[in-house]
Amino acid sequence: MSFQIICSQGRVGDRSDRMLEGAKLTAEKLAQKYETTPNYIGKRSPAKNDDWSVALPEAGKTLDQLQSELSRCLSNSNVPVIFASNTCSASLATLPVVASSYPDVKVLWIDAHSDFNTPETTESGYLGGMVLAATCGLWDSGYGVGVNAKNVALIGVHDIDAEEFSNVNSAGVLHIPPAELTPDSVVNFIGDSKVWIHVDWDVMDPGQISADFKVEGGLKFAQLLELFKSLPSAQVMGLELAEFCADSHLSAANSEGLDLISQAVDSLFKQNKDSL
């Protein structure tokens, strides 16, 4: 099976430089395995601990380029897209494009956090914590909306602010925390719809795949594999892999994490196939 691989290399609210490197390593690993060439978008700049109101306009060029590239990729609808993303913030660009092409798309947001804050409810000012709310129309990022909140499933979310949780419930988003996750529940939610999957590696219980925001009580890798093996791969349009936190001093840890990421991708897209 062939893939189109996009890799974000422009800062989109990054508060650590290690996610840009993690995205690059992820893209390189998967490109080598699936014998393709990634398209790198954006130019690196240093991470900063800035407010969303500063980070968003600074990321404008990268977000514009990501939207153009994903639009091009989706025109070749028979080839799934893998997006190696530095931060969840980059999904401000991707999800509206996906929803424009497929208004009834089901979105699986696999993350420790719901990213459903707004400028009015955010406590941290972090752009990445407001992404899904923007694409569902709760606030205007300038990069579009179109995702139907009732077509979104939060999978593995287990660290959520009170006001953010209120936003989730009011919007009608499905929430499946780690202890309640079963493959059948997700397959039933998907039905016969097209699917777009977002994975932030902080959804995993710490110590499995390195992520910047470590939160105890997450998914076990075996749970993710079981879920991915159960999903209807022919309906999956694309897969976002966000916030792998590379460590330049721990090449062995990077290698182990990338091997697990590769295994997860393989389990999703090799379903019912003897080989890729």
JSON list of N, CA and C in Angstrom, two decimals, residues 3-66:
[
{"chain": "A", "resi": 3, "resn": "PHE", "atom": "N", "xyz": [1.45, 5.57, 0.38]},
{"chain": "A", "resi": 3, "resn": "PHE", "atom": "CA", "xyz": [1.00, 6.68, 1.20]},
{"chain": "A", "resi": 3, "resn": "PHE", "atom": "C", "xyz": [1.54, 7.99, 0.66]},
{"chain": "A", "resi": 4, "resn": "GLN", "atom": "N", "xyz": [0.86, 9.07, 1.00]},
{"chain": "A", "resi": 4, "resn": "GLN", "atom": "CA", "xyz": [1.37, 10.41, 0.81]},
{"chain": "A", "resi": 4, "resn": "GLN", "atom": "C", "xyz": [1.76, 10.93, 2.19]},
{"chain": "A", "resi": 5, "resn": "ILE", "atom": "N", "xyz": [3.00, 11.34, 2.36]},
{"chain": "A", "resi": 5, "resn": "ILE", "atom": "CA", "xyz": [3.48, 11.76, 3.67]},
{"chain": "A", "resi": 5, "resn": "ILE", "atom": "C", "xyz": [3.78, 13.25, 3.66]},
{"chain": "A", "resi": 6, "resn": "ILE", "atom": "N", "xyz": [3.13, 13.95, 4.58]},
{"chain": "A", "resi": 6, "resn": "ILE", "atom": "CA", "xyz": [3.39, 15.37, 4.80]},
{"chain": "A", "resi": 6, "resn": "ILE", "atom": "C", "xyz": [4.08, 15.52, 6.15]},
{"chain": "A", "resi": 7, "resn": "CYS", "atom": "N", "xyz": [5.05, 16.40, 6.24]},
{"chain": "A", "resi": 7, "resn": "CYS", "atom": "CA", "xyz": [5.75, 16.63, 7.50]},
{"chain": "A", "resi": 7, "resn": "CYS", "atom": "C", "xyz": [5.83, 18.12, 7.77]},
{"chain": "A", "resi": 8, "resn": "SER", "atom": "N", "xyz": [5.29, 18.55, 8.91]},
{"chain": "A", "resi": 8, "resn": "SER", "atom": "CA", "xyz": [5.34, 19.96, 9.29]},
{"chain": "A", "resi": 8, "resn": "SER", "atom": "C", "xyz": [6.68, 20.27, 9.96]},
{"chain": "A", "resi": 9, "resn": "GLN", "atom": "N", "xyz": [7.38, 21.25, 9.40]},
{"chain": "A", "resi": 9, "resn": "GLN", "atom": "CA", "xyz": [8.66, 21.69, 9.97]},
{"chain": "A", "resi": 9, "resn": "GLN", "atom": "C", "xyz": [8.68, 23.17, 10.29]},
{"chain": "A", "resi": 10, "resn": "GLY", "atom": "N", "xyz": [7.50, 23.78, 10.32]},
{"chain": "A", "resi": 10, "resn": "GLY", "atom": "CA", "xyz": [7.37, 25.16, 10.73]},
{"chain": "A", "resi": 10, "resn": "GLY", "atom": "C", "xyz": [6.72, 25.24, 12.09]},
{"chain": "A", "resi": 11, "resn": "ARG", "atom": "N", "xyz": [7.19, 26.13, 12.92]},
{"chain": "A", "resi": 11, "resn": "ARG", "atom": "CA", "xyz": [6.65, 26.25, 14.27]},
{"chain": "A", "resi": 11, "resn": "ARG", "atom": "C", "xyz": [5.17, 26.66, 14.22]},
{"chain": "A", "resi": 12, "resn": "VAL", "atom": "N", "xyz": [4.33, 25.89, 14.95]},
{"chain": "A", "resi": 12, "resn": "VAL", "atom": "CA", "xyz": [2.91, 26.22, 15.08]},
{"chain": "A", "resi": 12, "resn": "VAL", "atom": "C", "xyz": [2.57, 26.15, 16.57]},
{"chain": "A", "resi": 13, "resn": "GLY", "atom": "N", "xyz": [3.03, 27.16, 17.29]},
{"chain": "A", "resi": 13, "resn": "GLY", "atom": "CA", "xyz": [2.79, 27.21, 18.73]},
{"chain": "A", "resi": 13, "resn": "GLY", "atom": "C", "xyz": [3.69, 26.31, 19.55]},
{"chain": "A", "resi": 14, "resn": "ASP", "atom": "N", "xyz": [4.73, 25.74, 18.95]},
{"chain": "A", "resi": 14, "resn": "ASP", "atom": "CA", "xyz": [5.62, 24.82, 19.67]},
{"chain": "A", "resi": 14, "resn": "ASP", "atom": "C", "xyz": [6.22, 25.47, 20.90]},
{"chain": "A", "resi": 15, "resn": "ARG", "atom": "N", "xyz": [6.19, 24.75, 22.00]},
{"chain": "A", "resi": 15, "resn": "ARG", "atom": "CA", "xyz": [6.84, 25.20, 23.22]},
{"chain": "A", "resi": 15, "resn": "ARG", "atom": "C", "xyz": [8.08, 24.37, 23.54]},
{"chain": "A", "resi": 16, "resn": "SER", "atom": "N", "xyz": [8.43, 23.48, 22.63]},
{"chain": "A", "resi": 16, "resn": "SER", "atom": "CA", "xyz": [9.66, 22.69, 22.72]},
{"chain": "A", "resi": 16, "resn": "SER", "atom": "C", "xyz": [10.15, 22.42, 21.31]},
{"chain": "A", "resi": 17, "resn": "ASP", "atom": "N", "xyz": [11.47, 22.52, 21.11]},
{"chain": "A", "resi": 17, "resn": "ASP", "atom": "CA", "xyz": [12.04, 22.26, 19.79]},
{"chain": "A", "resi": 17, "resn": "ASP", "atom": "C", "xyz": [12.01, 20.78, 19.43]},
{"chain": "A", "resi": 18, "resn": "ARG", "atom": "N", "xyz": [11.81, 19.93, 20.42]},
{"chain": "A", "resi": 18, "resn": "ARG", "atom": "CA", "xyz": [11.97, 18.50, 20.18]},
{"chain": "A", "resi": 18, "resn": "ARG", "atom": "C", "xyz": [10.83, 17.89, 19.35]},
{"chain": "A", "resi": 19, "resn": "MET", "atom": "N", "xyz": [9.68, 18.59, 19.27]},
{"chain": "A", "resi": 19, "resn": "MET", "atom": "CA", "xyz": [8.59, 18.05, 18.47]},
{"chain": "A", "resi": 19, "resn": "MET", "atom": "C", "xyz": [8.83, 18.24, 16.97]},
{"chain": "A", "resi": 20, "resn": "LEU", "atom": "N", "xyz": [9.49, 19.33, 16.60]},
{"chain": "A", "resi": 20, "resn": "LEU", "atom": "CA", "xyz": [9.84, 19.50, 15.19]},
{"chain": "A", "resi": 20, "resn": "LEU", "atom": "C", "xyz": [10.78, 18.40, 14.73]},
{"chain": "A", "resi": 21, "resn": "GLU", "atom": "N", "xyz": [11.74, 18.08, 15.57]},
{"chain": "A", "resi": 21, "resn": "GLU", "atom": "CA", "xyz": [12.66, 16.99, 15.25]},
{"chain": "A", "resi": 21, "resn": "GLU", "atom": "C", "xyz": [11.93, 15.66, 15.26]},
{"chain": "A", "resi": 22, "resn": "GLY", "atom": "N", "xyz": [11.01, 15.49, 16.19]},
{"chain": "A", "resi": 22, "resn": "GLY", "atom": "CA", "xyz": [10.23, 14.25, 16.25]},
{"chain": "A", "resi": 22, "resn": "GLY", "atom": "C", "xyz": [9.39, 14.04, 15.00]},
{"chain": "A", "resi": 23, "resn": "ALA", "atom": "N", "xyz": [8.79, 15.11, 14.50]},
{"chain": "A", "resi": 23, "resn": "ALA", "atom": "CA", "xyz": [8.01, 15.00, 13.26]},
{"chain": "A", "resi": 23, "resn": "ALA", "atom": "C", "xyz": [8.90, 14.59, 12.10]},
{"chain": "A", "resi": 24, "resn": "LYS", "atom": "N", "xyz": [10.07, 15.18, 12.02]},
{"chain": "A", "resi": 24, "resn": "LYS", "atom": "CA", "xyz": [11.00, 14.85, 10.94]},
{"chain": "A", "resi": 24, "resn": "LYS", "atom": "C", "xyz": [11.44, 13.39, 11.02]},
{"chain": "A", "resi": 25, "resn": "LEU", "atom": "N", "xyz": [11.77, 12.92, 12.21]},
{"chain": "A", "resi": 25, "resn": "LEU", "atom": "CA", "xyz": [12.18, 11.52, 12.38]},
{"chain": "A", "resi": 25, "resn": "LEU", "atom": "C", "xyz": [11.04, 10.57, 12.04]},
{"chain": "A", "resi": 26, "resn": "THR", "atom": "N", "xyz": [9.82, 10.94, 12.43]},
{"chain": "A", "resi": 26, "resn": "THR", "atom": "CA", "xyz": [8.66, 10.11, 12.10]},
{"chain": "A", "resi": 26, "resn": "THR", "atom": "C", "xyz": [8.47, 10.01, 10.60]},
{"chain": "A", "resi": 27, "resn": "ALA", "atom": "N", "xyz": [8.53, 11.14, 9.91]},
{"chain": "A", "resi": 27, "resn": "ALA", "atom": "CA", "xyz": [8.36, 11.14, 8.46]},
{"chain": "A", "resi": 27, "resn": "ALA", "atom": "C", "xyz": [9.45, 10.32, 7.78]},
{"chain": "A", "resi": 28, "resn": "GLU", "atom": "N", "xyz": [10.67, 10.47, 8.23]},
{"chain": "A", "resi": 28, "resn": "GLU", "atom": "CA", "xyz": [11.78, 9.72, 7.63]},
{"chain": "A", "resi": 28, "resn": "GLU", "atom": "C", "xyz": [11.62, 8.22, 7.85]},
{"chain": "A", "resi": 29, "resn": "LYS", "atom": "N", "xyz": [11.21, 7.84, 9.04]},
{"chain": "A", "resi": 29, "resn": "LYS", "atom": "CA", "xyz": [11.03, 6.41, 9.36]},
{"chain": "A", "resi": 29, "resn": "LYS", "atom": "C", "xyz": [9.95, 5.79, 8.46]},
{"chain": "A", "resi": 30, "resn": "LEU", "atom": "N", "xyz": [8.83, 6.46, 8.35]},
{"chain": "A", "resi": 30, "resn": "LEU", "atom": "CA", "xyz": [7.73, 5.91, 7.57]},
{"chain": "A", "resi": 30, "resn": "LEU", "atom": "C", "xyz": [8.01, 5.98, 6.06]},
{"chain": "A", "resi": 31, "resn": "ALA", "atom": "N", "xyz": [8.68, 7.04, 5.63]},
{"chain": "A", "resi": 31, "resn": "ALA", "atom": "CA", "xyz": [9.02, 7.16, 4.22]},
{"chain": "A", "resi": 31, "resn": "ALA", "atom": "C", "xyz": [9.96, 6.03, 3.79]},
{"chain": "A", "resi": 32, "resn": "GLN", "atom": "N", "xyz": [10.90, 5.72, 4.65]},
{"chain": "A", "resi": 32, "resn": "GLN", "atom": "CA", "xyz": [11.83, 4.62, 4.34]},
{"chain": "A", "resi": 32, "resn": "GLN", "atom": "C", "xyz": [11.08, 3.29, 4.28]},
{"chain": "A", "resi": 33, "resn": "LYS", "atom": "N", "xyz": [10.20, 3.07, 5.23]},
{"chain": "A", "resi": 33, "resn": "LYS", "atom": "CA", "xyz": [9.47, 1.81, 5.28]},
{"chain": "A", "resi": 33, "resn": "LYS", "atom": "C", "xyz": [8.55, 1.63, 4.09]},
{"chain": "A", "resi": 34, "resn": "TYR", "atom": "N", "xyz": [7.86, 2.70, 3.71]},
{"chain": "A", "resi": 34, "resn": "TYR", "atom": "CA", "xyz": [6.85, 2.60, 2.66]},
{"chain": "A", "resi": 34, "resn": "TYR", "atom": "C", "xyz": [7.36, 3.10, 1.31]},
{"chain": "A", "resi": 35, "resn": "GLU", "atom": "N", "xyz": [8.66, 3.35, 1.24]},
{"chain": "A", "resi": 35, "resn": "GLU", "atom": "CA", "xyz": [9.33, 3.67, -0.01]},
{"chain": "A", "resi": 35, "resn": "GLU", "atom": "C", "xyz": [8.67, 4.85, -0.74]},
{"chain": "A", "resi": 36, "resn": "THR", "atom": "N", "xyz": [8.61, 5.96, -0.02]},
{"chain": "A", "resi": 36, "resn": "THR", "atom": "CA", "xyz": [8.07, 7.18, -0.61]},
{"chain": "A", "resi": 36, "resn": "THR", "atom": "C", "xyz": [8.91, 8.36, -0.12]},
{"chain": "A", "resi": 37, "resn": "THR", "atom": "N", "xyz": [8.56, 9.55, -0.56]},
{"chain": "A", "resi": 37, "resn": "THR", "atom": "CA", "xyz": [9.31, 10.75, -0.20]},
{"chain": "A", "resi": 37, "resn": "THR", "atom": "C", "xyz": [8.38, 11.74, 0.50]},
{"chain": "A", "resi": 38, "resn": "PRO", "atom": "N", "xyz": [8.73, 12.17, 1.70]},
{"chain": "A", "resi": 38, "resn": "PRO", "atom": "CA", "xyz": [7.86, 13.13, 2.40]},
{"chain": "A", "resi": 38, "resn": "PRO", "atom": "C", "xyz": [7.93, 14.50, 1.76]},
{"chain": "A", "resi": 39, "resn": "ASN", "atom": "N", "xyz": [6.87, 15.26, 1.93]},
{"chain": "A", "resi": 39, "resn": "ASN", "atom": "CA", "xyz": [6.88, 16.66, 1.52]},
{"chain": "A", "resi": 39, "resn": "ASN", "atom": "C", "xyz": [6.96, 17.49, 2.80]},
{"chain": "A", "resi": 40, "resn": "TYR", "atom": "N", "xyz": [8.09, 18.17, 2.98]},
{"chain": "A", "resi": 40, "resn": "TYR", "atom": "CA", "xyz": [8.32, 18.95, 4.19]},
{"chain": "A", "resi": 40, "resn": "TYR", "atom": "C", "xyz": [7.75, 20.36, 4.01]},
{"chain": "A", "resi": 41, "resn": "ILE", "atom": "N", "xyz": [6.96, 20.78, 4.99]},
{"chain": "A", "resi": 41, "resn": "ILE", "atom": "CA", "xyz": [6.28, 22.07, 4.94]},
{"chain": "A", "resi": 41, "resn": "ILE", "atom": "C", "xyz": [6.78, 22.97, 6.07]},
{"chain": "A", "resi": 42, "resn": "GLY", "atom": "N", "xyz": [7.19, 24.19, 5.71]},
{"chain": "A", "resi": 42, "resn": "GLY", "atom": "CA", "xyz": [7.57, 25.16, 6.73]},
{"chain": "A", "resi": 42, "resn": "GLY", "atom": "C", "xyz": [9.06, 25.17, 7.03]},
{"chain": "A", "resi": 43, "resn": "LYS", "atom": "N", "xyz": [9.47, 26.21, 7.70]},
{"chain": "A", "resi": 43, "resn": "LYS", "atom": "CA", "xyz": [10.87, 26.40, 8.07]},
{"chain": "A", "resi": 43, "resn": "LYS", "atom": "C", "xyz": [10.96, 26.52, 9.59]},
{"chain": "A", "resi": 44, "resn": "ARG", "atom": "N", "xyz": [11.91, 25.81, 10.16]},
{"chain": "A", "resi": 44, "resn": "ARG", "atom": "CA", "xyz": [12.04, 25.78, 11.62]},
{"chain": "A", "resi": 44, "resn": "ARG", "atom": "C", "xyz": [12.39, 27.15, 12.19]},
{"chain": "A", "resi": 45, "resn": "SER", "atom": "N", "xyz": [11.83, 27.40, 13.37]},
{"chain": "A", "resi": 45, "resn": "SER", "atom": "CA", "xyz": [12.21, 28.55, 14.18]},
{"chain": "A", "resi": 45, "resn": "SER", "atom": "C", "xyz": [12.14, 28.12, 15.64]},
{"chain": "A", "resi": 46, "resn": "PRO", "atom": "N", "xyz": [12.83, 28.81, 16.52]},
{"chain": "A", "resi": 46, "resn": "PRO", "atom": "CA", "xyz": [12.91, 28.37, 17.92]},
{"chain": "A", "resi": 46, "resn": "PRO", "atom": "C", "xyz": [11.56, 28.34, 18.62]},
{"chain": "A", "resi": 47, "resn": "ALA", "atom": "N", "xyz": [11.40, 27.36, 19.51]},
{"chain": "A", "resi": 47, "resn": "ALA", "atom": "CA", "xyz": [10.19, 27.27, 20.32]},
{"chain": "A", "resi": 47, "resn": "ALA", "atom": "C", "xyz": [10.12, 28.44, 21.30]},
{"chain": "A", "resi": 48, "resn": "LYS", "atom": "N", "xyz": [8.89, 28.81, 21.65]},
{"chain": "A", "resi": 48, "resn": "LYS", "atom": "CA", "xyz": [8.67, 29.89, 22.61]},
{"chain": "A", "resi": 48, "resn": "LYS", "atom": "C", "xyz": [7.46, 29.55, 23.48]},
{"chain": "A", "resi": 49, "resn": "ASN", "atom": "N", "xyz": [7.44, 30.10, 24.66]},
{"chain": "A", "resi": 49, "resn": "ASN", "atom": "CA", "xyz": [6.29, 29.91, 25.54]},
{"chain": "A", "resi": 49, "resn": "ASN", "atom": "C", "xyz": [5.37, 31.12, 25.40]},
{"chain": "A", "resi": 50, "resn": "ASP", "atom": "N", "xyz": [4.72, 31.22, 24.21]},
{"chain": "A", "resi": 50, "resn": "ASP", "atom": "CA", "xyz": [3.91, 32.40, 23.94]},
{"chain": "A", "resi": 50, "resn": "ASP", "atom": "C", "xyz": [2.42, 32.09, 23.95]},
{"chain": "A", "resi": 51, "resn": "ASP", "atom": "N", "xyz": [1.63, 33.13, 23.98]},
{"chain": "A", "resi": 51, "resn": "ASP", "atom": "CA", "xyz": [0.18, 33.01, 23.99]},
{"chain": "A", "resi": 51, "resn": "ASP", "atom": "C", "xyz": [-0.32, 32.71, 22.58]},
{"chain": "A", "resi": 52, "resn": "TRP", "atom": "N", "xyz": [-1.49, 32.08, 22.51]},
{"chain": "A", "resi": 52, "resn": "TRP", "atom": "CA", "xyz": [-2.06, 31.72, 21.21]},
{"chain": "A", "resi": 52, "resn": "TRP", "atom": "C", "xyz": [-2.20, 32.92, 20.28]},
{"chain": "A", "resi": 53, "resn": "SER", "atom": "N", "xyz": [-2.50, 34.09, 20.85]},
{"chain": "A", "resi": 53, "resn": "SER", "atom": "CA", "xyz": [-2.73, 35.28, 20.04]},
{"chain": "A", "resi": 53, "resn": "SER", "atom": "C", "xyz": [-1.47, 35.74, 19.33]},
{"chain": "A", "resi": 54, "resn": "VAL", "atom": "N", "xyz": [-0.31, 35.33, 19.83]},
{"chain": "A", "resi": 54, "resn": "VAL", "atom": "CA", "xyz": [0.97, 35.62, 19.18]},
{"chain": "A", "resi": 54, "resn": "VAL", "atom": "C", "xyz": [1.38, 34.46, 18.28]},
{"chain": "A", "resi": 55, "resn": "ALA", "atom": "N", "xyz": [1.20, 33.24, 18.79]},
{"chain": "A", "resi": 55, "resn": "ALA", "atom": "CA", "xyz": [1.64, 32.05, 18.05]},
{"chain": "A", "resi": 55, "resn": "ALA", "atom": "C", "xyz": [0.86, 31.85, 16.75]},
{"chain": "A", "resi": 56, "resn": "LEU", "atom": "N", "xyz": [-0.42, 32.14, 16.77]},
{"chain": "A", "resi": 56, "resn": "LEU", "atom": "CA", "xyz": [-1.26, 31.88, 15.59]},
{"chain": "A", "resi": 56, "resn": "LEU", "atom": "C", "xyz": [-0.86, 32.73, 14.38]},
{"chain": "A", "resi": 57, "resn": "PRO", "atom": "N", "xyz": [-0.75, 34.04, 14.48]},
{"chain": "A", "resi": 57, "resn": "PRO", "atom": "CA", "xyz": [-0.32, 34.80, 13.29]},
{"chain": "A", "resi": 57, "resn": "PRO", "atom": "C", "xyz": [1.11, 34.46, 12.86]},
{"chain": "A", "resi": 58, "resn": "GLU", "atom": "N", "xyz": [1.97, 34.13, 13.81]},
{"chain": "A", "resi": 58, "resn": "GLU", "atom": "CA", "xyz": [3.34, 33.76, 13.46]},
{"chain": "A", "resi": 58, "resn": "GLU", "atom": "C", "xyz": [3.38, 32.50, 12.61]},
{"chain": "A", "resi": 59, "resn": "ALA", "atom": "N", "xyz": [2.41, 31.61, 12.83]},
{"chain": "A", "resi": 59, "resn": "ALA", "atom": "CA", "xyz": [2.37, 30.33, 12.11]},
{"chain": "A", "resi": 59, "resn": "ALA", "atom": "C", "xyz": [1.65, 30.43, 10.78]},
{"chain": "A", "resi": 60, "resn": "GLY", "atom": "N", "xyz": [1.23, 31.62, 10.38]},
{"chain": "A", "resi": 60, "resn": "GLY", "atom": "CA", "xyz": [0.37, 31.77, 9.22]},
{"chain": "A", "resi": 60, "resn": "GLY", "atom": "C", "xyz": [0.89, 31.14, 7.95]},
{"chain": "A", "resi": 61, "resn": "LYS", "atom": "N", "xyz": [2.15, 31.37, 7.63]},
{"chain": "A", "resi": 61, "resn": "LYS", "atom": "CA", "xyz": [2.70, 30.84, 6.38]},
{"chain": "A", "resi": 61, "resn": "LYS", "atom": "C", "xyz": [2.70, 29.32, 6.38]},
{"chain": "A", "resi": 62, "resn": "THR", "atom": "N", "xyz": [3.10, 28.72, 7.49]},
{"chain": "A", "resi": 62, "resn": "THR", "atom": "CA", "xyz": [3.12, 27.26, 7.58]},
{"chain": "A", "resi": 62, "resn": "THR", "atom": "C", "xyz": [1.71, 26.69, 7.46]},
{"chain": "A", "resi": 63, "resn": "LEU", "atom": "N", "xyz": [0.75, 27.28, 8.15]},
{"chain": "A", "resi": 63, "resn": "LEU", "atom": "CA", "xyz": [-0.62, 26.79, 8.10]},
{"chain": "A", "resi": 63, "resn": "LEU", "atom": "C", "xyz": [-1.21, 26.92, 6.69]},
{"chain": "A", "resi": 64, "resn": "ASP", "atom": "N", "xyz": [-0.94, 28.02, 6.02]},
{"chain": "A", "resi": 64, "resn": "ASP", "atom": "CA", "xyz": [-1.40, 28.19, 4.64]},
{"chain": "A", "resi": 64, "resn": "ASP", "atom": "C", "xyz": [-0.82, 27.11, 3.73]},
{"chain": "A", "resi": 65, "resn": "GLN", "atom": "N", "xyz": [0.47, 26.85, 3.87]},
{"chain": "A", "resi": 65, "resn": "GLN", "atom": "CA", "xyz": [1.13, 25.85, 3.04]},
{"chain": "A", "resi": 65, "resn": "GLN", "atom": "C", "xyz": [0.60, 24.44, 3.34]},
{"chain": "A", "resi": 66, "resn": "LEU", "atom": "N", "xyz": [0.33, 24.16, 4.61]},
{"chain": "A", "resi": 66, "resn": "LEU", "atom": "CA", "xyz": [-0.23, 22.86, 4.97]},
{"chain": "A", "resi": 66, "resn": "LEU", "atom": "C", "xyz": [-1.60, 22.67, 4.33]}
]
